[in-house]
Amino acid sequence: MIRTIATQPIAGQKPGTSGLRKKTPVFMGRHYLENFVQAIFDVVGAEGKTFVLGGDGRYFNDRAAQVILRMAAANGAARVIVGQGAVLSTPAASHLIRLNKTDGGIIMSASHNPGGPEEDFGVKFNMPNSGPAPEGVTEAMYQRTTEITEYRILEAQDVDLGTIGRSDLGGMVVDVVDPVADYADLMETLFDFPALRTLFAGGFRMRMDSMCAVTGPYAVEILENRLGAAPGTVTHATPLPDFGGMHPDPNPTWAHELMAEMMGEDAPDFGAASDGDGDRNMVVGRGIYVSPSDSLAVLAANAHLAPGYAQGLAGVARSMPTSAAADRVADALGIAKFETPTGWKFFGNLLDAGKATLCGEESFGTGSDHVREKDGLWAILLWLNILAVRKQSVAEILAEHWARYGRNYYSRHDFEAIATDKADAMMTALRASLPGLAGQAVEGMTIAAADDFAYTDPVDGSVSAKQGVRILFEDGSRIVMRLSGTGTEGATLRVYLERYSPGPDGLDHDPQEALAPVIRAAHSLAQLEAFTGRTAPDVVT
Ligand code: G16
């Protein structure tokens, strides 16, 4: 029986950088999930449609899936394809949308944010192109949540999501599928699996930290089962509802176990980590950390070594705060380059239009046109393919890269859980100061230009303004500041720092040392301590 439940708008259901993310108790509150899901269906329409559903397995994932399925049935959906156990990594969900040509999908994840009864939960909608809904669509969903008066839900028992197979839910088909198989098959089409098997058979050692999150089963299947990496290569391989208390964010701060092993004695040849929902990646060589911006540049320069990209790249896109290292590669290759706002959704049109093949962000996201999400394991496999062909270490590949293109020293400093009014006041003052900055000297560097990044999508002409403050120096150094759109507690200030060294000397400094004057300039220009009381970042990437 379909029930129509009276409800009222709930304030604050505005999707951020990537869907709606809130504290789990908020999401579990009366009508909270239901209102948002109804708003999704009201905007995209459910009648007769097919959707994909899955999540990163965090706390409340299983219950939320049952609610979403009953609401999909009540809203007239024809079919929902669900990952077994209601689990799908974000890139695997994106792939299933494309593979089955569905009308989109709902992904339950708060990505790299911690999970658990007191931590974070999230829901986002992906379009039929399999990418995150663009701003126009998420804004319409938000508007709908401000006027909602009722939602529809089927009265029914839980669907068995633990068993692969087909069932019926109030006339809607529910197909429970293996979450890993199709994704792993896709990877086999892109990379030289025989060469990777030879690499591992030759004693190549790898450590993959799945951080008790969704990539565990994917990484075990692909790396250990299909490629023959030693059993135990994948650590923290069992996904847990609270990620074992870990913060499933693959960066040097949170993936410290991996970092310690890779910097230690007898380190493996290659290390990698992925996040809560499997779309982020961090790669580390023996004794050397690869910044995400450098990783994008190296992948762009070497992608043709993998079969899936042997024909070359149409273009490379990066988010604005990501370093310009990839631009130098694009220029050398004579291919297009794009600079978009933060948020994977901004790459969708470029990928759909065939303008960009590779995309990447400083926030540990890298991907290609094989899906419309960033893809952690994909990036790790592309690195492995490059290592297998070049037969060099990560350190050697980076050194050669910098020698050829110069080095964009780069770091991001995060200041977390700042009181929102203080962070807003700081950004307002900083924005107000922008017109007068050009020509000023700070820390011995002269400011060439300062603005607030605005983006006009080259495909559909949509404009996104206020995407981050940029302060550009005459020597090519750069400071970017913006407030995160994915946090759930106060405001997170992200300070992105970059300085270019053309080489041949000065390519092997510690990034924090190389960036020291840029860091000091950022603090003084934003009056960071005066506004926020903070002097040191909580996370450095
Ligand atoms: C999301 C987005 C990314 C973005 C990142 C950080 O990643 O998909 O495009 O770069 O958040 O965004 P912000 O700086 O606004 O916090 P994920 O992995 O959390 O889905």
Coordinates of C-alpha atoms and ligand atoms in Angstrom, one line a residue:
M1 CA 0.0 0.0 0.0
I2 CA 1.3 3.4 -0.9
R3 CA 1.0 5.9 1.9
T4 CA 1.1 9.7 1.5
I5 CA 2.7 11.2 4.6
A6 CA 2.1 14.9 5.5
T7 CA 5.4 16.7 6.2
Q8 CA 6.8 20.1 6.6
P9 CA 9.9 21.8 5.1
I10 CA 13.1 21.2 7.2
A11 CA 15.6 24.0 7.1
G12 CA 19.1 23.5 5.7
Q13 CA 18.6 20.8 3.2
K14 CA 20.9 22.5 0.7
P15 CA 23.3 20.3 -1.1
G16 CA 27.0 21.4 -0.8
T17 CA 30.0 20.6 -2.9
S18 CA 28.8 17.0 -3.3
G19 CA 25.3 16.3 -2.2
L20 CA 23.6 16.8 1.2
R21 CA 25.9 15.9 4.1
K22 CA 24.8 16.2 7.7
K23 CA 25.4 14.6 11.1
T24 CA 23.9 11.1 11.1
P25 CA 21.4 12.0 13.9
V26 CA 20.1 14.8 11.8
F27 CA 19.6 12.5 8.8
M28 CA 17.9 10.0 11.1
G29 CA 15.6 12.7 12.4
R30 CA 11.8 12.6 11.7
H31 CA 11.1 13.0 7.9
Y32 CA 14.6 14.3 7.2
L33 CA 15.8 11.6 4.7
E34 CA 12.2 11.2 3.4
N35 CA 11.8 14.9 2.6
F36 CA 15.1 15.1 0.7
V37 CA 14.5 11.9 -1.2
Q38 CA 11.0 13.1 -2.2
A39 CA 12.5 16.4 -3.3
I40 CA 14.9 14.4 -5.5
F41 CA 12.1 12.5 -7.1
D42 CA 9.9 15.6 -7.5
V43 CA 12.7 17.3 -9.4
V44 CA 14.0 14.4 -11.6
G45 CA 10.7 12.4 -11.8
A46 CA 10.5 8.7 -10.9
E47 CA 7.6 7.4 -12.9
G48 CA 8.6 4.4 -15.0
K49 CA 12.3 5.2 -14.4
T50 CA 15.3 3.0 -13.5
F51 CA 17.8 4.1 -10.9
V52 CA 21.0 2.7 -9.3
L53 CA 21.2 2.7 -5.5
G54 CA 24.2 2.1 -3.3
G55 CA 26.3 3.6 -0.6
D56 CA 29.6 3.4 1.2
G57 CA 28.3 1.1 3.9
R58 CA 28.5 3.7 6.7
Y59 CA 26.2 3.6 9.7
F60 CA 22.5 4.1 8.6
N61 CA 23.3 3.1 5.0
D62 CA 21.3 -0.1 5.3
R63 CA 18.2 1.5 6.8
A64 CA 18.3 4.5 4.4
A65 CA 18.4 2.1 1.5
Q66 CA 15.2 0.5 2.6
V67 CA 13.5 3.8 2.9
I68 CA 14.7 5.0 -0.5
L69 CA 13.6 1.8 -2.2
R70 CA 10.1 2.1 -0.7
M71 CA 9.9 5.7 -1.7
A72 CA 11.1 4.9 -5.2
A73 CA 8.4 2.2 -5.5
A74 CA 5.7 4.6 -4.2
N75 CA 6.8 7.3 -6.7
G76 CA 6.4 4.9 -9.6
A77 CA 9.9 3.8 -10.4
A78 CA 10.1 0.8 -12.6
R79 CA 13.4 -0.7 -11.4
V80 CA 16.2 -0.1 -9.0
I81 CA 19.6 -1.7 -9.3
V82 CA 21.1 -2.0 -5.8
G83 CA 24.6 -3.1 -4.8
Q84 CA 24.5 -6.2 -2.6
G85 CA 24.2 -5.1 1.0
A86 CA 23.2 -1.6 -0.3
V87 CA 26.9 -1.1 -0.9
L88 CA 28.5 0.5 -4.0
S89 CA 31.6 2.6 -4.2
T90 CA 30.9 5.9 -5.8
P91 CA 32.8 5.2 -9.1
A92 CA 31.1 1.7 -9.2
A93 CA 27.7 3.3 -8.9
S94 CA 28.6 5.8 -11.7
H95 CA 29.7 2.8 -13.8
L96 CA 26.5 0.9 -13.2
I97 CA 24.4 4.0 -14.3
R98 CA 26.3 4.1 -17.5
L99 CA 26.5 0.4 -18.1
N100 CA 22.7 0.0 -17.6
K101 CA 21.8 3.3 -19.2
T102 CA 19.7 4.2 -16.1
D103 CA 17.9 7.4 -15.4
G104 CA 20.4 8.2 -12.7
G105 CA 21.2 7.0 -9.2
I106 CA 21.2 7.8 -5.6
I107 CA 24.5 7.4 -3.7
M108 CA 24.5 7.3 0.1
S109 CA 27.8 8.6 1.3
A110 CA 29.5 11.4 3.2
S111 CA 32.7 10.4 1.3
H112 CA 35.8 11.1 3.4
N113 CA 33.9 12.3 6.4
P114 CA 33.9 9.9 9.4
G115 CA 30.9 7.6 9.8
G116 CA 28.9 6.3 12.8
P117 CA 25.9 7.2 15.0
E118 CA 27.4 10.6 15.9
E119 CA 29.4 11.2 12.7
D120 CA 28.3 12.0 9.1
F121 CA 25.8 10.7 6.6
G122 CA 25.0 12.0 3.1
V123 CA 22.8 11.5 0.0
K124 CA 23.5 12.7 -3.5
F125 CA 21.8 12.2 -6.9
N126 CA 23.7 11.3 -10.0
M127 CA 22.3 12.2 -13.4
P128 CA 21.8 9.8 -16.4
N129 CA 25.3 10.8 -17.6
S130 CA 26.3 9.1 -14.3
G131 CA 27.9 12.3 -12.8
P132 CA 26.8 14.3 -9.8
A133 CA 23.8 16.5 -10.4
P134 CA 24.9 20.0 -11.5
E135 CA 24.2 23.1 -9.5
G136 CA 21.0 23.9 -11.3
V137 CA 19.5 20.6 -10.4
T138 CA 20.7 20.5 -6.8
E139 CA 19.3 24.0 -6.3
A140 CA 15.9 22.9 -7.6
M141 CA 16.0 20.0 -5.1
Y142 CA 16.8 22.5 -2.4
Q143 CA 14.0 24.7 -3.4
R144 CA 11.6 21.8 -3.4
T145 CA 12.6 21.0 0.2
T146 CA 11.6 24.5 1.2
E147 CA 8.0 23.9 0.0
I148 CA 7.4 20.2 0.5
T149 CA 4.1 19.2 2.2
E150 CA 4.0 15.4 1.7
Y151 CA 6.0 12.4 0.6
R152 CA 5.1 9.0 -0.7
I153 CA 6.3 5.7 0.7
L154 CA 5.2 2.1 0.2
E155 CA 4.2 0.1 3.3
A156 CA 6.2 -3.1 2.9
Q157 CA 8.7 -5.4 4.6
D158 CA 12.4 -4.8 4.0
V159 CA 13.8 -6.1 0.8
D160 CA 16.5 -8.7 1.1
L161 CA 19.5 -6.8 -0.1
G162 CA 22.0 -9.5 1.1
T163 CA 21.2 -11.9 -1.7
I164 CA 22.0 -11.3 -5.4
G165 CA 19.0 -11.6 -7.5
R166 CA 15.7 -10.0 -8.5
S167 CA 12.7 -9.3 -6.4
D168 CA 9.5 -7.3 -6.5
L169 CA 8.6 -4.3 -4.3
G170 CA 5.1 -3.1 -4.9
G171 CA 5.4 -3.6 -8.6
M172 CA 8.9 -2.2 -8.8
V173 CA 11.8 -4.5 -9.8
V174 CA 14.7 -4.6 -7.4
D175 CA 17.9 -6.1 -8.8
V176 CA 20.5 -6.8 -6.2
V177 CA 23.9 -7.1 -8.0
D178 CA 27.5 -7.9 -7.1
P179 CA 29.0 -4.5 -6.3
V180 CA 32.5 -5.4 -7.5
A181 CA 32.3 -7.5 -10.6
D182 CA 31.2 -5.0 -13.3
Y183 CA 33.6 -2.4 -12.0
A184 CA 36.6 -4.8 -11.9
D185 CA 35.7 -5.9 -15.5
L186 CA 35.8 -2.2 -16.5
M187 CA 39.3 -1.8 -15.1
E188 CA 40.5 -4.8 -17.1
T189 CA 39.5 -3.0 -20.3
L190 CA 41.5 0.1 -19.4
F191 CA 44.7 -1.3 -18.0
D192 CA 47.3 -4.0 -19.0
F193 CA 46.4 -6.6 -16.5
P194 CA 48.9 -9.2 -17.9
A195 CA 51.7 -6.6 -17.4
L196 CA 50.5 -5.9 -13.9
R197 CA 50.4 -9.6 -13.1
T198 CA 54.0 -9.8 -14.3
L199 CA 54.9 -6.9 -12.2
F200 CA 53.6 -8.5 -9.0
A201 CA 54.9 -11.9 -9.9
G202 CA 58.3 -10.3 -10.1
G203 CA 58.2 -9.4 -6.4
F204 CA 56.8 -5.8 -6.7
R205 CA 55.4 -5.0 -3.3
M206 CA 52.4 -2.8 -2.6
R207 CA 50.4 -1.6 0.4
M208 CA 46.8 -0.5 -0.2
D209 CA 45.1 1.0 2.8
S210 CA 41.3 0.8 2.3
M211 CA 40.8 2.5 5.7
C212 CA 37.9 0.2 6.7
A213 CA 35.9 1.7 4.0
V214 CA 34.2 0.7 0.7
T215 CA 37.2 -0.1 -1.5
G216 CA 38.3 -3.1 0.6
P217 CA 36.4 -5.7 -1.4
Y218 CA 37.2 -4.0 -4.7
A219 CA 40.9 -3.7 -3.9
V220 CA 41.2 -7.3 -2.7
E221 CA 39.4 -8.6 -5.9
I222 CA 41.4 -6.5 -8.3
L223 CA 44.9 -6.4 -6.7
E224 CA 45.1 -9.7 -4.9
N225 CA 42.7 -12.0 -6.8
R226 CA 43.0 -10.7 -10.4
L227 CA 46.5 -9.3 -10.3
G228 CA 48.2 -11.6 -7.9
A229 CA 49.5 -9.1 -5.4
A230 CA 50.5 -10.8 -2.2
P231 CA 47.7 -11.7 0.2
G232 CA 47.5 -9.0 2.8
T233 CA 48.5 -6.3 0.3
V234 CA 45.2 -4.6 1.1
T235 CA 44.9 -3.5 4.8
H236 CA 41.9 -2.4 6.6
A237 CA 40.1 -4.3 3.9
T238 CA 36.8 -5.0 5.7
P239 CA 34.3 -2.1 5.4
L240 CA 32.8 -1.2 8.8
P241 CA 29.9 1.1 9.5
D242 CA 32.1 3.4 11.5
F243 CA 35.2 2.8 9.4
G244 CA 36.7 1.3 12.6
G245 CA 36.8 4.8 14.1
M246 CA 39.1 5.9 11.3
H247 CA 38.7 9.1 9.5
P248 CA 38.6 7.6 6.0
D249 CA 40.3 10.5 4.2
P250 CA 43.4 9.4 2.3
N251 CA 45.8 12.2 3.1
P252 CA 49.1 12.2 5.0
T253 CA 47.4 13.2 8.2
W254 CA 44.7 10.6 8.3
A255 CA 46.4 7.8 6.4
H256 CA 49.4 8.1 8.8
E257 CA 49.8 4.3 9.2
L258 CA 50.5 4.0 5.5
M259 CA 52.7 7.1 5.5
A260 CA 54.8 5.6 8.3
E261 CA 55.2 2.3 6.5
M262 CA 56.1 4.0 3.2
M263 CA 58.7 6.3 4.9
G264 CA 60.1 3.5 7.0
E265 CA 62.8 0.9 6.5
D266 CA 62.1 -1.8 3.9
A267 CA 59.0 0.1 2.6
P268 CA 57.0 -1.5 -0.2
D269 CA 57.5 -0.2 -3.7
F270 CA 54.2 1.5 -3.9
G271 CA 51.5 2.6 -1.4
A272 CA 48.0 3.9 -1.9
A273 CA 44.9 4.7 0.1
S274 CA 41.3 5.4 -0.7
D275 CA 38.4 7.1 1.1
G276 CA 35.0 6.3 2.5
D277 CA 33.3 5.9 -0.8
G278 CA 36.2 5.0 -3.0
D279 CA 36.5 8.0 -5.2
R280 CA 39.6 9.6 -3.7
N281 CA 43.2 8.3 -3.8
M282 CA 46.5 9.0 -2.3
V283 CA 49.6 7.6 -3.8
V284 CA 53.0 7.2 -2.1
G285 CA 56.3 5.9 -3.4
R286 CA 58.9 4.3 -1.2
G287 CA 60.1 7.3 0.8
I288 CA 58.2 9.9 -1.2
Y289 CA 54.7 11.3 -1.0
V290 CA 53.0 12.3 -4.3
S291 CA 50.9 15.4 -4.0
P292 CA 47.5 15.0 -5.8
S293 CA 48.4 17.9 -8.1
D294 CA 51.6 16.2 -9.1
S295 CA 49.9 12.9 -9.4
L296 CA 47.4 14.4 -12.0
A297 CA 50.3 15.9 -13.9
V298 CA 52.3 12.6 -13.9
L299 CA 49.2 10.6 -15.0
A300 CA 48.5 13.1 -17.8
A301 CA 52.1 12.9 -19.0
N302 CA 52.1 9.1 -18.9
A303 CA 48.5 8.0 -19.5
H304 CA 49.2 6.8 -23.0
L305 CA 51.3 4.0 -21.5
A306 CA 48.0 2.3 -20.5
P307 CA 45.9 0.6 -23.2
G308 CA 42.8 2.5 -22.4
Y309 CA 44.5 5.8 -23.1
A310 CA 47.0 4.7 -25.8
Q311 CA 45.3 7.0 -28.3
G312 CA 46.2 10.1 -26.2
L313 CA 44.1 12.6 -24.3
A314 CA 41.7 15.1 -25.6
G315 CA 42.4 17.5 -22.7
V316 CA 43.1 17.8 -19.0
A317 CA 40.9 19.5 -16.5
R318 CA 41.7 20.5 -13.0
S319 CA 39.9 22.4 -10.3
M320 CA 41.0 26.0 -9.8
P321 CA 42.8 25.4 -6.4
T322 CA 44.7 22.4 -7.9
S323 CA 48.3 23.4 -8.9
A324 CA 49.1 24.3 -12.5
A325 CA 51.5 21.3 -12.9
A326 CA 49.0 19.5 -15.1
D327 CA 48.7 22.7 -17.3
R328 CA 52.4 22.4 -18.1
V329 CA 51.9 18.9 -19.3
A330 CA 48.8 19.8 -21.4
D331 CA 50.8 22.6 -23.0
A332 CA 53.7 20.3 -23.8
L333 CA 51.3 17.7 -25.3
G334 CA 49.5 20.4 -27.2
I335 CA 46.1 19.4 -25.8
A336 CA 43.3 21.4 -24.2
K337 CA 43.4 22.4 -20.5
F338 CA 40.5 23.5 -18.3
E339 CA 40.2 25.2 -14.9
T340 CA 36.9 24.6 -13.1
P341 CA 35.5 25.3 -9.6
T342 CA 36.0 22.8 -6.9
G343 CA 33.5 19.9 -7.2
W344 CA 33.6 16.9 -9.5
K345 CA 30.2 17.9 -11.0
F346 CA 32.0 20.7 -12.9
F347 CA 33.9 18.2 -15.0
G348 CA 30.8 16.4 -16.2
N349 CA 30.1 18.6 -19.2
L350 CA 33.7 18.6 -20.3
L351 CA 33.8 14.8 -20.2
D352 CA 30.5 14.4 -21.9
A353 CA 31.5 16.8 -24.7
G354 CA 34.8 14.9 -25.2
K355 CA 36.8 18.0 -24.4
A356 CA 38.7 16.5 -21.4
T357 CA 39.8 12.9 -20.9
L358 CA 41.6 13.2 -17.5
C359 CA 40.4 15.3 -14.6
G360 CA 41.9 15.9 -11.2
E361 CA 41.7 17.9 -8.0
E362 CA 44.0 18.7 -5.2
S363 CA 41.5 17.1 -2.8
F364 CA 42.9 13.6 -3.8
G365 CA 40.5 13.1 -6.7
T366 CA 41.6 11.9 -10.1
G367 CA 39.5 10.3 -12.8
S368 CA 38.8 10.0 -16.5
D369 CA 36.0 9.7 -19.0
H370 CA 35.4 6.0 -18.1
V371 CA 32.9 7.1 -15.5
R372 CA 31.6 10.5 -14.3
E373 CA 33.1 10.4 -10.8
K374 CA 36.6 10.6 -9.6
D375 CA 37.9 7.1 -9.1
G376 CA 40.4 6.0 -6.4
L377 CA 41.3 2.5 -7.6
W378 CA 41.4 3.7 -11.2
A379 CA 44.1 6.2 -10.4
I380 CA 46.0 3.6 -8.4
L381 CA 45.8 1.1 -11.3
L382 CA 47.0 3.8 -13.8
W383 CA 50.0 4.5 -11.6
L384 CA 50.7 0.8 -11.4
N385 CA 50.4 0.5 -15.2
I386 CA 52.9 3.4 -15.6
L387 CA 55.3 1.8 -13.1
A388 CA 55.0 -1.5 -14.9
V389 CA 55.9 0.0 -18.3
R390 CA 58.6 2.5 -17.1
K391 CA 60.2 0.1 -14.7
Q392 CA 61.2 3.0 -12.5
S393 CA 60.5 3.9 -8.9
V394 CA 57.9 6.6 -8.0
A395 CA 60.8 8.8 -6.9
E396 CA 62.6 8.4 -10.2
I397 CA 59.4 9.2 -12.2
L398 CA 58.8 12.3 -10.1
A399 CA 62.4 13.5 -10.4
E400 CA 62.3 13.1 -14.2
H401 CA 58.9 14.9 -14.3
W402 CA 60.1 17.9 -12.3
A403 CA 63.3 18.1 -14.3
R404 CA 61.3 18.3 -17.5
Y405 CA 58.4 20.6 -16.4
G406 CA 59.7 22.3 -13.3
R407 CA 58.1 21.8 -10.0
N408 CA 54.9 23.4 -8.6
Y409 CA 55.5 23.2 -4.9
Y410 CA 52.1 22.8 -3.4
S411 CA 50.3 22.4 -0.1
R412 CA 46.8 22.8 1.3
H413 CA 46.3 24.0 4.9
D414 CA 42.9 23.3 6.5
F415 CA 41.6 25.1 9.5
E416 CA 38.7 23.0 10.7
A417 CA 35.5 23.7 12.8
I418 CA 36.0 27.5 12.9
A419 CA 32.9 29.3 14.1
T420 CA 30.9 30.0 10.9
D421 CA 30.5 33.7 11.7
K422 CA 34.2 34.2 12.2
A423 CA 35.1 32.4 9.0
D424 CA 32.5 34.4 7.1
A425 CA 33.7 37.6 8.5
M426 CA 37.3 36.8 7.5
M427 CA 36.3 35.9 3.9
T428 CA 34.1 39.0 3.6
A429 CA 37.0 41.2 4.7
L430 CA 39.4 39.4 2.4
R431 CA 37.0 39.8 -0.6
A432 CA 36.6 43.5 0.2
S433 CA 40.4 43.9 0.2
L434 CA 40.9 42.3 -3.3
P435 CA 40.5 45.4 -5.5
G436 CA 43.4 47.2 -3.7
L437 CA 45.9 44.3 -3.6
A438 CA 47.5 44.4 -7.0
G439 CA 50.9 46.0 -6.8
Q440 CA 51.3 45.5 -3.1
A441 CA 54.4 43.7 -1.9
V442 CA 54.2 41.0 0.8
E443 CA 57.0 38.8 2.0
G444 CA 59.2 40.1 -0.8
M445 CA 56.7 39.1 -3.5
T446 CA 54.6 41.5 -5.5
I447 CA 50.9 40.8 -6.0
A448 CA 50.1 40.7 -9.7
A449 CA 46.3 40.2 -9.4
A450 CA 43.6 39.2 -7.0
D451 CA 40.1 38.1 -7.7
D452 CA 37.2 35.9 -6.7
F453 CA 37.1 33.0 -9.2
A454 CA 34.1 32.8 -11.5
Y455 CA 33.5 30.0 -14.0
T456 CA 31.6 30.0 -17.2
D457 CA 31.0 26.4 -18.3
P458 CA 32.3 26.2 -21.9
V459 CA 29.6 23.7 -22.9
D460 CA 26.3 25.0 -21.4
G461 CA 27.3 28.6 -20.6
S462 CA 26.2 28.4 -16.9
V463 CA 28.0 30.7 -14.6
S464 CA 29.3 29.9 -11.1
A465 CA 30.5 32.9 -9.1
K466 CA 32.4 33.3 -5.8
Q467 CA 34.3 30.0 -6.2
G468 CA 37.3 31.0 -4.2
V469 CA 39.6 34.0 -3.6
R470 CA 42.8 34.0 -5.7
I471 CA 45.9 36.1 -5.0
L472 CA 48.4 35.8 -7.8
F473 CA 52.0 36.9 -7.4
E474 CA 54.4 38.2 -10.1
D475 CA 56.8 35.3 -9.5
G476 CA 54.0 32.8 -10.3
S477 CA 53.2 31.9 -6.7
R478 CA 49.6 31.8 -5.7
I479 CA 47.3 31.7 -2.7
V480 CA 43.7 30.5 -2.9
M481 CA 41.3 30.6 0.0
R482 CA 37.8 29.2 0.2
L483 CA 35.4 27.7 2.7
S484 CA 34.8 24.0 2.3
G485 CA 31.4 22.9 1.0
T486 CA 31.6 19.4 2.5
G487 CA 32.0 19.9 6.2
T488 CA 29.3 19.4 8.7
E489 CA 30.7 21.2 11.7
G490 CA 31.3 25.0 11.6
A491 CA 33.4 26.2 8.7
T492 CA 36.5 24.6 7.3
L493 CA 38.9 27.2 5.8
R494 CA 41.0 25.8 3.0
V495 CA 44.2 27.7 2.2
Y496 CA 45.9 26.5 -1.0
L497 CA 49.5 27.4 -1.5
E498 CA 51.6 27.2 -4.6
R499 CA 55.0 28.3 -5.8
Y500 CA 56.7 27.4 -9.0
S501 CA 60.4 26.5 -9.4
P502 CA 61.5 26.0 -13.0
G503 CA 64.6 24.1 -12.1
P504 CA 67.2 22.7 -12.7
D505 CA 68.1 23.7 -9.2
G506 CA 65.8 23.9 -6.2
L507 CA 63.6 21.0 -7.2
D508 CA 64.1 18.9 -4.0
H509 CA 63.1 21.2 -1.2
D510 CA 60.6 20.3 1.5
P511 CA 57.3 21.8 0.2
Q512 CA 56.5 23.5 3.5
E513 CA 59.9 25.2 3.5
A514 CA 59.7 26.1 -0.2
L515 CA 56.2 27.6 0.5
A516 CA 57.1 29.4 3.8
P517 CA 56.9 33.0 2.4
V518 CA 53.6 32.2 0.6
I519 CA 52.2 30.7 3.9
R520 CA 53.2 33.8 5.8
A521 CA 51.7 36.0 3.1
A522 CA 48.4 34.1 3.3
H523 CA 48.2 34.5 7.1
S524 CA 48.9 38.2 7.0
L525 CA 46.7 39.1 3.9
A526 CA 43.7 37.3 5.4
Q527 CA 44.4 38.4 9.0
L528 CA 43.8 34.8 9.8
E529 CA 44.7 34.9 13.5
A530 CA 42.8 38.1 14.1
F531 CA 39.6 36.8 12.7
T532 CA 39.7 33.1 13.7
G533 CA 42.2 32.9 16.6
R534 CA 44.0 30.2 14.7
T535 CA 47.7 30.1 14.0
A536 CA 48.3 26.6 12.8
P537 CA 46.3 24.3 10.4
D538 CA 44.6 21.1 11.6
V539 CA 45.4 19.2 8.4
V540 CA 48.3 19.7 6.0
T541 CA 48.2 18.0 2.6
Ligands
G16_1 C1 34.0 16.4 -2.8 C2 33.9 16.8 -4.2 C3 35.3 17.3 -4.7 C4 35.8 18.3 -3.9 C5 35.9 17.9 -2.4 C6 36.3 18.9 -1.5 O1 34.8 15.3 -2.7 O2 33.4 15.8 -5.0 O3 35.1 17.7 -6.0 O4 37.1 18.7 -4.3 O5 34.6 17.4 -2.0 O6 35.4 19.9 -1.5 P1 35.4 21.1 -0.4 O7 36.7 21.7 -0.6 O8 34.2 22.0 -0.8 O9 35.3 20.4 0.9 P2 34.3 14.0 -1.9 O10 35.4 13.0 -2.1 O11 34.1 14.5 -0.5 O12 33.0 13.6 -2.6

